[in-house]
């Protein structure tokens, strides 16, 4: 059988991790990643990359837990290896705190992270406005370091990176046999999906190297995530807002909310603003679709719509996307019955 | 009332600050001076990694447990101010690792969130089979000494760089009370066979992805002789050397290898870390802290002496409790001399 030619549309976290997984599952294939934006200009580069899952109403909980566990275990072994620095993956401990008792004191992912427990009274004293909290150790996966590392892995297994904006998936026919759509918000156009919409997130990246713990308000709106070269302060959740320019008023508000949780931040310096549009959807779309137009056929695997939970789920969903690609590849191998004249 | 503090490490400077703030309001004539031959960054405090953590076993003097607690509480109360980073103070969580199960330490309820390690956490450290996780504090020696120096300077405390050859010289120079915070070299002023140097060597590296301390323990080798990795505000301290009686100030290549290999084995990501500096320091080791009064007689006058030295490897951990105790002893001196007086009210 000829080499299966696979195009991955999108070079963010989903595109690159799927491009890494595909050759491990699909025999004899070539992978080409095509995107208008590459790191450091993708949405994935803005995210802090902390592994705390976001709950998807339309995706079954057991699936979310499976994908989170696969992602966590995969990154955990990288964090404990000599590659950790090159991959930008490391452990971080901290607290998720609530102003009122949460309906779920123990979330579905509690046994995936390390050392999950309720905060003690003494620990809660640090947060006088909050009445309950969870302490645990999780992983942080830094986009601007992890994405280039993934790109290297793609190239090492023979993959190509092509900077090009795709307006229509049919542009990839007949050069490619299978298309993997990891275009995030681009799927509104490329897949005609009106259920995906941006949730605008503005963050600040500041210098505050003395901060060693993450702090996240249970609402998910205010958070402090210490990184290797800066601390991410957030954030916002503005549904349907496509504006990529930072807003000064919002920056002041983010800074003020974070300082309220961590007063030492008043001494933070070198404050930079960034905006990302989360590709939000009621559920992650992981689905095969056979596009048909006249006599043309184009198998597509959709892998997008992770909203706030991209980093937390990426490896699990990339593995599943690669499995779907393999199913498409197998189907290509068995030719459709042809009519005989 | 002239008070001379000898020594400008964490003990000397914190004691000077504690005494000044407690008694200046009620003793207008209080004049506090600090004499030292070495100031930051050349003191032993500057070499310390700065992790708040007492020894595992109970101290022979139960007061030390109380002083450790007072210090933790004092530092914790400063965490909420914007000044925390200026002081070199930050919260830090991390791992204590053992080869076998051990009893919980006496300080388990002083630190925050103390618990045992789970099996998955222990999987990260294949050489160890048991351990603890807790949240403690970092107090970086160098930054803290700079902060203390700024606070003392604001209060008009004078610093004098000099090598004090004898207590008598200071007494005859006009000191009413001498606070002896000379640390590991206290024996030069007054022989103390119980005081010995516990030489330590550390490597500072650039490893900003390290967010936890990792301290290993090997009861056969003894405290501080097993690898430890302690992130500071900017750099990470690697250590694991403790040599009693060794006065060599020079960095030793064998010790370097031992630290580097031990720490890289413990945390393989360190292999890519860049070395920033390496230094040697001397823990002032003593069976217990010497914190007591002594009265000296040189000629016709009495000079009060308060000793505050011998804090081993836990000086930063215990410093504020000891400063408070030294201040209390100083208060006794003032009472005996009937010097305590409220400031006059204004009509």
XYZ file of C-alpha atoms in Angstrom:
688
model
C 0.000 0.000 0.000
C 1.207 3.505 -0.703
C 2.206 5.881 2.059
C -0.866 7.462 3.571
C -0.542 11.231 3.186
C -1.938 13.002 6.216
C -2.460 16.735 6.555
C -2.888 18.225 10.011
C -4.524 21.636 9.877
C -3.459 23.778 12.846
C -0.138 23.993 14.668
C -1.314 24.708 18.168
C -1.236 22.175 20.956
C -3.766 19.821 19.289
C -2.249 19.937 15.834
C 1.272 19.265 17.044
C 0.451 16.572 19.585
C -1.752 14.755 17.052
C 1.082 15.039 14.515
C 3.382 13.358 17.068
C 0.902 10.555 17.866
C -0.089 9.654 14.290
C 3.196 8.002 13.176
C 3.182 5.808 16.290
C -0.176 4.305 15.299
C -0.406 4.557 11.525
C 2.005 2.390 9.554
C 3.603 4.029 6.522
C 2.351 7.558 6.668
C 3.604 11.046 6.024
C 2.483 13.932 8.196
C 2.339 17.555 7.078
C 1.286 20.253 9.515
C -0.305 23.221 7.738
C -1.216 26.372 9.643
C -1.294 30.122 9.372
C 0.159 30.474 12.863
C 2.983 28.611 14.542
C 4.464 28.954 18.036
C 4.889 31.529 19.602
C 1.822 33.018 17.875
C -0.814 30.388 18.668
C -3.543 30.451 21.313
C -1.682 27.629 23.090
C 1.271 29.981 23.619
C -0.849 32.315 25.732
C -2.267 29.685 28.064
C -0.432 29.096 31.339
C -0.613 25.362 30.710
C -1.527 24.253 34.210
C -3.092 20.813 34.438
C -6.402 21.446 36.184
C -9.273 20.088 34.087
C -12.169 22.104 32.866
C -15.491 20.281 32.902
C -17.256 19.782 29.565
C -21.027 19.440 29.929
C -21.384 17.390 26.729
C -18.502 14.986 27.206
C -19.013 11.982 29.533
C -17.072 12.318 32.789
C -15.380 8.934 32.419
C -13.950 10.071 29.080
C -12.690 13.343 30.567
C -11.071 11.440 33.386
C -9.458 8.998 30.970
C -8.017 11.771 28.794
C -6.815 13.735 31.801
C -5.156 10.687 33.295
C -3.439 9.831 29.989
C -2.212 13.409 29.677
C -1.075 13.616 33.274
C 0.778 10.294 33.232
C 2.463 11.157 29.940
C 3.645 14.565 31.154
C 4.554 13.205 34.597
C 7.104 10.851 33.092
C 8.547 13.707 31.010
C 8.739 15.918 34.129
C 10.827 13.261 35.875
C 13.232 12.788 33.005
C 16.210 14.749 31.766
C 13.955 16.092 28.967
C 11.815 18.063 31.392
C 13.575 21.360 30.781
C 13.544 21.006 26.985
C 9.868 20.102 27.064
C 8.911 22.821 29.551
C 7.110 20.404 31.871
C 7.467 20.420 35.635
C 5.639 19.900 38.906
C 3.962 22.690 40.825
C 1.967 22.597 44.069
C -0.689 24.969 45.261
C -4.251 25.643 46.229
C -7.702 25.941 44.677
C -9.835 28.070 46.976
C -13.566 28.772 47.203
C -15.548 31.692 48.614
C -18.446 29.375 49.340
C -18.659 25.617 49.729
C -18.439 23.989 46.291
C -21.108 21.449 45.324
C -18.305 19.015 44.625
C -15.647 18.963 47.326
C -13.716 16.198 45.578
C -13.628 16.662 41.789
C -13.397 13.769 39.321
C -9.693 14.390 38.792
C -8.677 14.333 42.461
C -6.920 10.979 42.248
C -5.100 11.841 39.036
C -3.155 14.783 40.487
C -0.760 14.122 43.369
C -1.440 14.378 47.074
C -4.956 15.830 46.750
C -6.459 16.834 50.103
C -8.567 19.502 51.737
C -6.703 22.544 53.005
C -6.270 22.821 56.756
C -7.625 25.720 58.816
C -4.111 27.077 59.190
C -3.621 27.063 55.426
C -6.955 28.792 54.814
C -5.862 31.674 57.059
C -3.820 32.885 54.122
C -7.093 33.495 52.260
C -9.498 35.248 54.654
C -12.203 35.680 51.965
C -12.342 31.953 51.275
C -13.979 29.211 53.299
C -12.798 26.031 51.636
C -9.825 24.880 49.645
C -8.049 21.980 48.009
C -4.287 21.443 48.088
C -2.519 19.302 45.506
C 0.487 18.939 43.247
C -0.004 19.032 39.504
C 1.967 19.750 36.337
C 2.609 22.849 34.336
C 3.301 22.543 30.646
C 4.660 25.757 29.141
C 3.359 26.437 25.631
C 6.288 28.514 24.362
C 8.687 25.689 25.322
C 6.464 22.617 24.852
C 5.253 23.545 21.364
C 8.756 23.945 19.878
C 9.675 20.646 21.552
C 6.671 18.972 19.884
C 7.652 20.545 16.556
C 11.100 18.972 16.892
C 9.519 15.580 17.547
C 7.278 15.943 14.501
C 10.250 16.815 12.311
C 12.354 14.009 13.745
C 9.784 11.464 12.625
C 9.794 12.963 9.131
C 6.911 15.424 9.487
C 6.812 18.757 7.654
C 5.658 22.186 8.803
C 4.031 24.346 6.128
C 3.049 27.921 6.919
C -0.094 28.472 4.862
C -3.603 29.632 5.588
C -6.278 27.112 4.537
C -9.675 28.628 3.648
C -11.408 25.391 2.754
C -10.533 21.783 3.624
C -11.052 20.802 -0.035
C -7.827 22.684 -0.831
C -6.072 19.654 0.616
C -7.623 17.275 -1.909
C -6.175 15.378 -3.755
C -2.680 16.042 -2.322
C -3.640 14.410 0.968
C -5.511 11.215 1.801
C -6.694 12.182 5.284
C -7.133 15.575 6.906
C -6.954 16.111 10.643
C -8.752 19.295 11.583
C -7.122 20.896 14.625
C -8.001 24.422 13.678
C -9.699 25.396 16.910
C -11.841 28.455 16.280
C -11.004 28.128 12.581
C -13.528 25.285 12.489
C -16.339 27.812 12.348
C -15.269 28.321 8.774
C -13.430 25.122 7.910
C -15.994 22.743 9.375
C -19.040 24.982 9.299
C -19.343 24.492 13.064
C -21.449 27.227 14.634
C -21.286 25.655 18.091
C -17.691 26.729 18.581
C -17.160 30.241 19.883
C -14.313 32.228 21.455
C -14.066 32.777 25.177
C -11.638 35.636 25.405
C -8.969 35.366 28.070
C -6.682 38.195 29.002
C -3.652 37.458 31.183
C -0.643 39.246 32.574
C 2.819 37.746 32.561
C 4.902 39.243 35.376
C 8.237 38.794 37.142
C 7.696 37.476 40.672
C 10.205 34.650 41.079
C 9.549 34.243 44.796
C 6.135 32.708 44.055
C 6.387 28.924 44.079
C 2.707 27.910 44.362
C -0.296 28.209 42.112
C -3.428 29.828 43.531
C -6.715 29.404 41.704
C -10.074 30.729 42.753
C -12.674 27.970 42.318
C -14.613 30.148 39.899
C -11.633 29.902 37.552
C -11.690 33.653 36.984
C -8.752 34.619 39.180
C -5.532 32.665 39.177
C -1.801 32.905 39.738
C 0.363 30.316 37.972
C 4.148 30.515 38.541
C 6.172 29.476 35.510
C 9.791 28.999 34.576
C 10.389 32.513 33.334
C 7.382 34.451 34.588
C 4.137 34.197 36.562
C 0.795 34.179 34.728
C -1.943 36.253 36.355
C -5.483 35.866 35.158
C -8.007 36.251 33.950
C -11.203 36.786 32.064
C -13.902 34.693 30.408
C -15.585 36.849 27.803
C -17.944 34.774 25.692
C -18.210 35.663 22.048
C -15.494 38.305 22.257
C -13.052 38.127 19.333
C -10.897 41.098 20.363
C -7.215 40.161 20.463
C -5.977 43.507 21.789
C -5.277 43.785 25.509
C -7.536 46.115 27.471
C -5.802 48.314 30.050
C -8.812 48.465 32.368
C -9.033 44.690 32.411
C -5.318 44.431 33.149
C -5.732 46.690 36.167
C -8.634 44.577 37.358
C -6.723 41.300 36.946
C -3.738 42.719 38.813
C -5.930 43.980 41.609
C -7.765 40.660 42.019
C -4.498 38.725 42.077
C -2.881 41.107 44.570
C -5.878 40.567 46.830
C -5.045 36.855 46.875
C -1.280 37.339 47.036
C -0.210 40.773 48.343
C 3.466 40.186 47.574
C 2.492 40.639 43.902
C 2.544 44.393 44.498
C 6.294 44.005 44.041
C 5.955 42.225 40.705
C 7.585 43.932 37.751
C 7.950 43.736 33.991
C 4.209 43.278 33.458
C 3.152 42.133 29.983
C -0.363 41.672 28.661
C -1.532 38.832 26.454
C -4.844 37.768 24.980
C -5.991 34.335 23.814
C -9.328 33.196 22.435
C -10.261 29.840 23.964
C -11.832 27.580 21.322
C -14.940 26.785 23.359
C -17.575 24.226 22.707
C -20.034 22.289 24.915
C -17.943 19.192 24.215
C -14.631 18.362 22.564
C -15.210 17.317 18.944
C -13.373 14.060 18.262
C -15.095 12.635 15.246
C -14.561 11.209 11.796
C -16.369 12.801 8.886
C -16.266 11.782 5.283
C -16.530 14.904 3.176
C -18.126 14.322 -0.208
C -18.435 16.608 -3.179
C -19.440 15.194 -6.566
C -17.202 12.149 -6.876
C -14.539 13.460 -4.531
C -14.105 11.990 -1.064
C -12.045 13.394 1.754
C -11.839 11.659 5.128
C -11.529 14.176 7.953
C -10.825 13.599 11.615
C -11.982 16.510 13.736
C -9.974 17.198 16.860
C -10.870 20.582 18.344
C -13.021 22.512 20.813
C -11.085 22.104 24.099
C -11.943 25.548 25.476
C -10.131 26.115 28.785
C -9.034 22.514 29.064
C -6.611 22.058 26.181
C -3.443 21.355 28.099
C -5.227 19.140 30.591
C -6.683 16.859 27.898
C -4.369 17.159 24.930
C -2.451 13.902 25.033
C -5.498 11.760 25.708
C -7.472 13.369 22.904
C -4.479 13.322 20.543
C -4.158 9.563 21.072
C -7.849 9.157 20.331
C -7.568 11.364 17.239
C -4.625 9.266 16.049
C -6.751 6.113 16.532
C -9.485 7.666 14.401
C -6.890 8.576 11.752
C -5.737 4.968 11.784
C -9.308 3.800 11.227
C -9.503 6.112 8.214
C -6.166 4.809 6.953
C -7.362 1.197 7.257
C -10.528 2.094 5.374
C -8.427 3.599 2.577
C -6.483 0.374 2.295
C -9.602 -1.651 1.511
C -10.720 -0.224 -1.813
C -14.392 0.586 -2.308
C -16.100 -1.816 -4.696
C -15.866 -0.494 -8.241
C -18.520 -1.084 -10.779
C -17.332 -3.211 -13.656
C -18.222 -2.309 -17.138
C 22.795 52.972 77.766
C 25.231 51.758 75.155
C 24.560 48.324 73.698
C 27.135 46.731 71.441
C 26.079 43.751 69.358
C 29.076 41.795 68.140
C 28.321 39.936 64.920
C 26.340 40.916 61.819
C 24.886 37.611 60.753
C 21.188 36.834 61.152
C 21.524 36.462 64.935
C 23.365 39.748 65.482
C 21.160 41.881 63.245
C 17.828 40.409 64.328
C 18.755 40.700 67.992
C 19.784 44.330 67.460
C 16.458 45.074 65.747
C 14.423 43.259 68.355
C 16.097 45.048 71.260
C 15.919 48.432 69.570
C 12.208 48.187 68.733
C 11.252 46.822 72.143
C 13.184 49.254 74.334
C 13.822 52.449 72.389
C 10.327 53.766 73.253
C 11.026 53.404 76.971
C 14.712 54.188 77.090
C 15.597 57.414 75.357
C 19.303 56.947 75.946
C 19.381 53.568 74.176
C 22.303 53.514 71.760
C 22.680 50.275 69.820
C 25.774 49.592 67.733
C 26.796 46.597 65.662
C 30.459 45.634 65.529
C 31.567 42.931 63.092
C 34.536 41.996 60.977
C 32.274 40.500 58.295
C 29.048 41.901 56.935
C 26.737 40.545 54.243
C 27.526 38.999 51.758
C 30.495 37.550 53.659
C 28.764 36.019 56.695
C 27.783 32.393 57.247
C 24.135 33.432 57.055
C 24.749 34.417 53.419
C 25.716 30.841 52.593
C 22.628 29.248 54.145
C 19.893 28.029 51.789
C 17.326 29.549 54.116
C 14.753 26.788 54.454
C 12.818 26.934 57.710
C 13.237 23.424 59.073
C 14.487 22.345 62.505
C 16.395 19.123 63.044
C 14.300 15.958 62.999
C 15.028 14.959 66.557
C 13.812 16.947 69.541
C 16.281 19.564 70.748
C 17.976 18.887 74.086
C 16.675 22.254 75.263
C 12.863 22.269 74.942
C 12.903 26.083 74.760
C 14.361 25.735 71.271
C 11.109 24.193 70.030
C 9.297 27.259 71.320
C 11.803 29.622 69.655
C 11.410 27.749 66.354
C 7.635 28.155 66.567
C 7.903 31.850 67.400
C 10.135 32.373 64.391
C 7.770 30.552 62.022
C 4.769 32.484 63.274
C 6.619 35.783 63.035
C 7.696 35.096 59.460
C 4.261 33.801 58.459
C 2.701 37.044 59.674
C 4.994 38.968 57.321
C 4.059 36.883 54.322
C 0.978 38.943 53.662
C 2.743 42.221 53.370
C 4.071 43.484 50.046
C 7.448 43.524 51.826
C 7.747 39.763 51.927
C 9.863 39.564 48.784
C 12.085 42.436 50.015
C 12.771 40.409 53.144
C 13.725 37.380 51.084
C 10.659 35.580 52.412
C 8.398 33.182 50.525
C 6.244 30.118 51.071
C 7.673 26.919 49.683
C 6.455 23.334 49.691
C 8.482 20.204 49.305
C 9.661 16.765 50.141
C 11.605 15.167 52.984
C 12.784 11.700 51.913
C 13.870 8.681 53.939
C 15.039 5.131 53.348
C 12.567 3.782 55.893
C 9.557 4.873 57.944
C 10.369 7.403 60.661
C 8.271 9.047 63.376
C 6.712 12.418 62.569
C 8.853 15.400 63.622
C 7.936 17.610 66.569
C 7.420 20.527 64.152
C 4.758 18.816 62.049
C 2.035 21.091 63.387
C 4.113 24.243 63.039
C 4.560 23.917 59.266
C 1.490 23.895 57.018
C -0.286 20.928 55.497
C 2.107 18.281 56.821
C 1.354 14.811 55.422
C 3.036 11.607 54.355
C 3.975 11.045 50.731
C 1.728 8.910 48.552
C 3.126 5.945 46.598
C 2.978 7.849 43.282
C 4.980 10.674 44.783
C 7.551 8.228 46.111
C 7.852 6.791 42.582
C 9.613 10.037 41.670
C 12.432 9.174 44.080
C 13.473 5.569 43.447
C 16.218 5.621 46.107
C 13.735 6.443 48.875
C 10.781 4.587 50.281
C 9.164 6.985 52.745
C 8.656 10.678 53.119
C 6.766 13.797 54.062
C 5.235 16.703 52.177
C 4.678 20.053 53.812
C 4.594 23.778 53.181
C 7.272 25.801 54.924
C 9.115 29.080 54.392
C 12.237 30.260 52.642
C 14.120 33.133 54.237
C 17.063 33.935 52.001
C 20.024 34.863 54.165
C 21.525 37.479 51.896
C 18.257 39.324 51.166
C 17.166 39.148 54.812
C 20.460 40.566 56.080
C 20.161 43.415 53.584
C 16.624 44.067 54.776
C 17.666 43.979 58.445
C 20.546 46.337 57.695
C 18.139 48.797 56.030
C 15.712 48.640 59.002
C 18.544 49.150 61.502
C 20.028 52.031 59.516
C 16.599 53.729 59.395
C 16.521 53.513 63.187
C 19.898 55.155 63.559
C 21.746 52.006 64.629
C 25.414 52.426 63.768
C 27.578 49.792 62.150
C 31.295 49.516 62.714
C 33.524 47.227 60.705
C 36.221 45.972 63.035
C 37.696 42.776 64.380
C 36.923 42.602 68.085
C 39.925 41.016 69.784
C 38.436 40.750 73.263
C 35.283 41.396 75.235
C 37.361 43.538 77.544
C 38.227 45.901 74.696
C 34.524 46.444 74.016
C 33.706 46.839 77.718
C 36.470 49.358 78.297
C 35.302 51.159 75.156
C 32.142 52.171 77.000
C 29.663 49.387 76.346
C 27.135 48.848 79.136
C 25.736 45.670 77.601
C 27.421 43.417 75.078
C 25.370 40.986 72.975
C 27.652 38.215 71.806
C 26.359 37.005 68.411
C 29.718 35.903 67.081
C 28.478 32.551 65.849
C 31.061 29.966 64.900
C 33.993 32.119 65.999
C 32.648 32.811 69.509
C 35.519 30.708 70.858
C 37.953 33.463 69.903
C 36.370 35.792 72.458
C 35.731 33.213 75.128
C 36.815 29.563 74.826
C 33.872 27.228 74.369
C 34.780 23.559 73.895
C 31.160 22.745 73.036
C 31.238 24.954 69.925
C 32.577 23.523 66.673
C 32.388 24.447 62.996
C 30.064 22.257 60.908
C 31.559 23.049 57.533
C 29.102 23.150 54.652
C 29.598 23.677 50.944
C 26.837 24.583 48.526
C 26.402 25.064 44.794
C 23.906 27.639 43.533
C 22.342 26.903 40.157
C 19.891 28.488 37.794
C 16.907 26.114 37.676
C 13.745 28.224 37.708
C 11.489 25.242 36.966
C 12.202 23.850 40.443
C 9.355 24.894 42.707
C 9.831 22.439 45.594
C 12.536 21.734 48.136
C 13.803 18.152 48.296
C 15.700 17.191 51.443
C 16.979 13.653 51.854
C 17.973 11.980 55.091
C 20.379 9.210 55.826
C 20.575 8.444 59.548
C 23.833 6.570 59.036
C 25.522 9.621 57.571
C 23.913 12.242 59.778
C 22.201 15.570 59.276
C 23.087 17.681 56.215
C 25.286 14.857 54.871
C 22.655 13.678 52.424
C 21.726 15.591 49.252
C 19.332 18.521 49.478
C 17.885 20.841 46.843
C 16.397 24.100 48.079
C 15.017 26.687 45.636
C 15.509 30.273 46.738
C 13.945 33.405 45.310
C 16.011 33.233 42.135
C 18.578 30.458 42.425
C 18.460 26.905 43.673
C 20.859 25.764 46.414
C 22.325 22.287 46.165
C 24.037 20.841 49.212
C 24.783 17.837 51.343
C 28.033 18.510 53.153
C 28.593 18.616 56.905
C 32.123 18.259 58.262
C 32.650 18.788 61.982
C 35.887 20.472 62.891
C 36.844 21.454 59.346
C 37.829 25.132 59.159
C 38.786 25.159 55.474
C 37.169 28.135 53.753
C 38.145 26.891 50.333
C 35.669 25.068 48.067
C 36.670 21.441 47.842
C 36.498 19.511 44.559
C 35.490 16.230 46.199
C 32.672 17.970 47.998
C 31.609 19.571 44.711
C 31.402 16.158 43.037
C 29.544 14.681 45.955
C 26.948 17.474 45.937
C 26.545 17.537 42.157
C 26.242 13.777 41.729
C 23.956 13.360 44.711
C 21.595 16.125 43.632
C 21.518 15.152 39.937
C 20.715 11.594 40.920
C 17.887 12.871 43.062
C 16.598 15.312 40.427
C 17.817 14.470 36.898
C 16.472 17.741 35.446
C 19.344 19.496 37.253
C 21.842 18.101 34.776
C 20.840 20.940 32.465
C 21.094 23.594 35.163
C 23.783 26.256 34.904
C 26.050 26.705 37.935
C 25.992 30.275 39.194
C 28.279 30.112 42.234
C 29.722 27.857 44.897
C 30.602 28.677 48.482
C 31.622 27.385 51.860
C 30.223 28.276 55.262
C 30.501 27.128 58.848
C 27.480 26.149 60.862
C 28.076 27.137 64.507
C 27.425 23.676 65.948
C 26.729 23.252 69.634
C 24.686 20.693 71.638
C 22.295 23.558 72.302
C 22.138 27.292 71.660
C 24.018 29.385 74.202
C 21.476 32.042 75.152
C 22.204 33.327 78.624
C 23.563 36.229 80.634
C 26.993 36.603 82.102
C 28.400 39.419 84.152
C 31.903 40.585 83.388
C 34.076 42.643 85.599
C 36.790 44.744 84.039
C 38.219 47.197 86.536
C 35.637 48.972 88.673
C 32.564 48.512 86.468
C 30.312 45.599 85.588
C 29.497 44.879 81.998
C 26.477 42.763 81.201
C 27.012 40.121 78.571
C 24.251 38.287 76.767
C 25.369 35.298 74.723
C 23.339 34.342 71.674
C 25.342 31.903 69.559
C 25.632 28.236 68.582
C 22.559 27.858 66.335
C 24.065 25.098 64.179
C 22.310 24.624 60.859
C 19.038 26.093 62.072
C 19.939 29.733 62.693
C 17.395 31.201 60.286
C 14.827 28.710 61.581
C 15.199 29.806 65.202
C 16.524 33.353 64.985
C 13.489 35.406 65.952
C 12.599 33.332 69.001
C 16.190 33.741 70.191
C 16.134 37.467 69.485
C 12.980 37.766 71.609
C 14.646 35.804 74.408
C 17.780 37.932 74.227
C 15.589 41.031 74.364
C 13.885 39.600 77.444
C 17.262 39.076 79.110
C 18.182 42.630 78.167
C 14.965 43.792 79.817
C 16.055 42.055 83.016
C 19.289 44.032 82.920
C 17.368 47.286 82.544
C 15.069 46.390 85.431
C 17.979 45.521 87.673
C 19.532 48.865 86.881
C 16.186 50.604 87.329
C 16.396 52.106 83.891
C 12.946 51.286 82.583
C 10.838 54.366 82.515
C 7.825 55.430 80.445
C 8.444 58.507 78.256
C 7.285 61.702 79.998
C 3.748 62.805 79.024
C 3.469 66.151 77.324
C 1.496 68.848 79.085
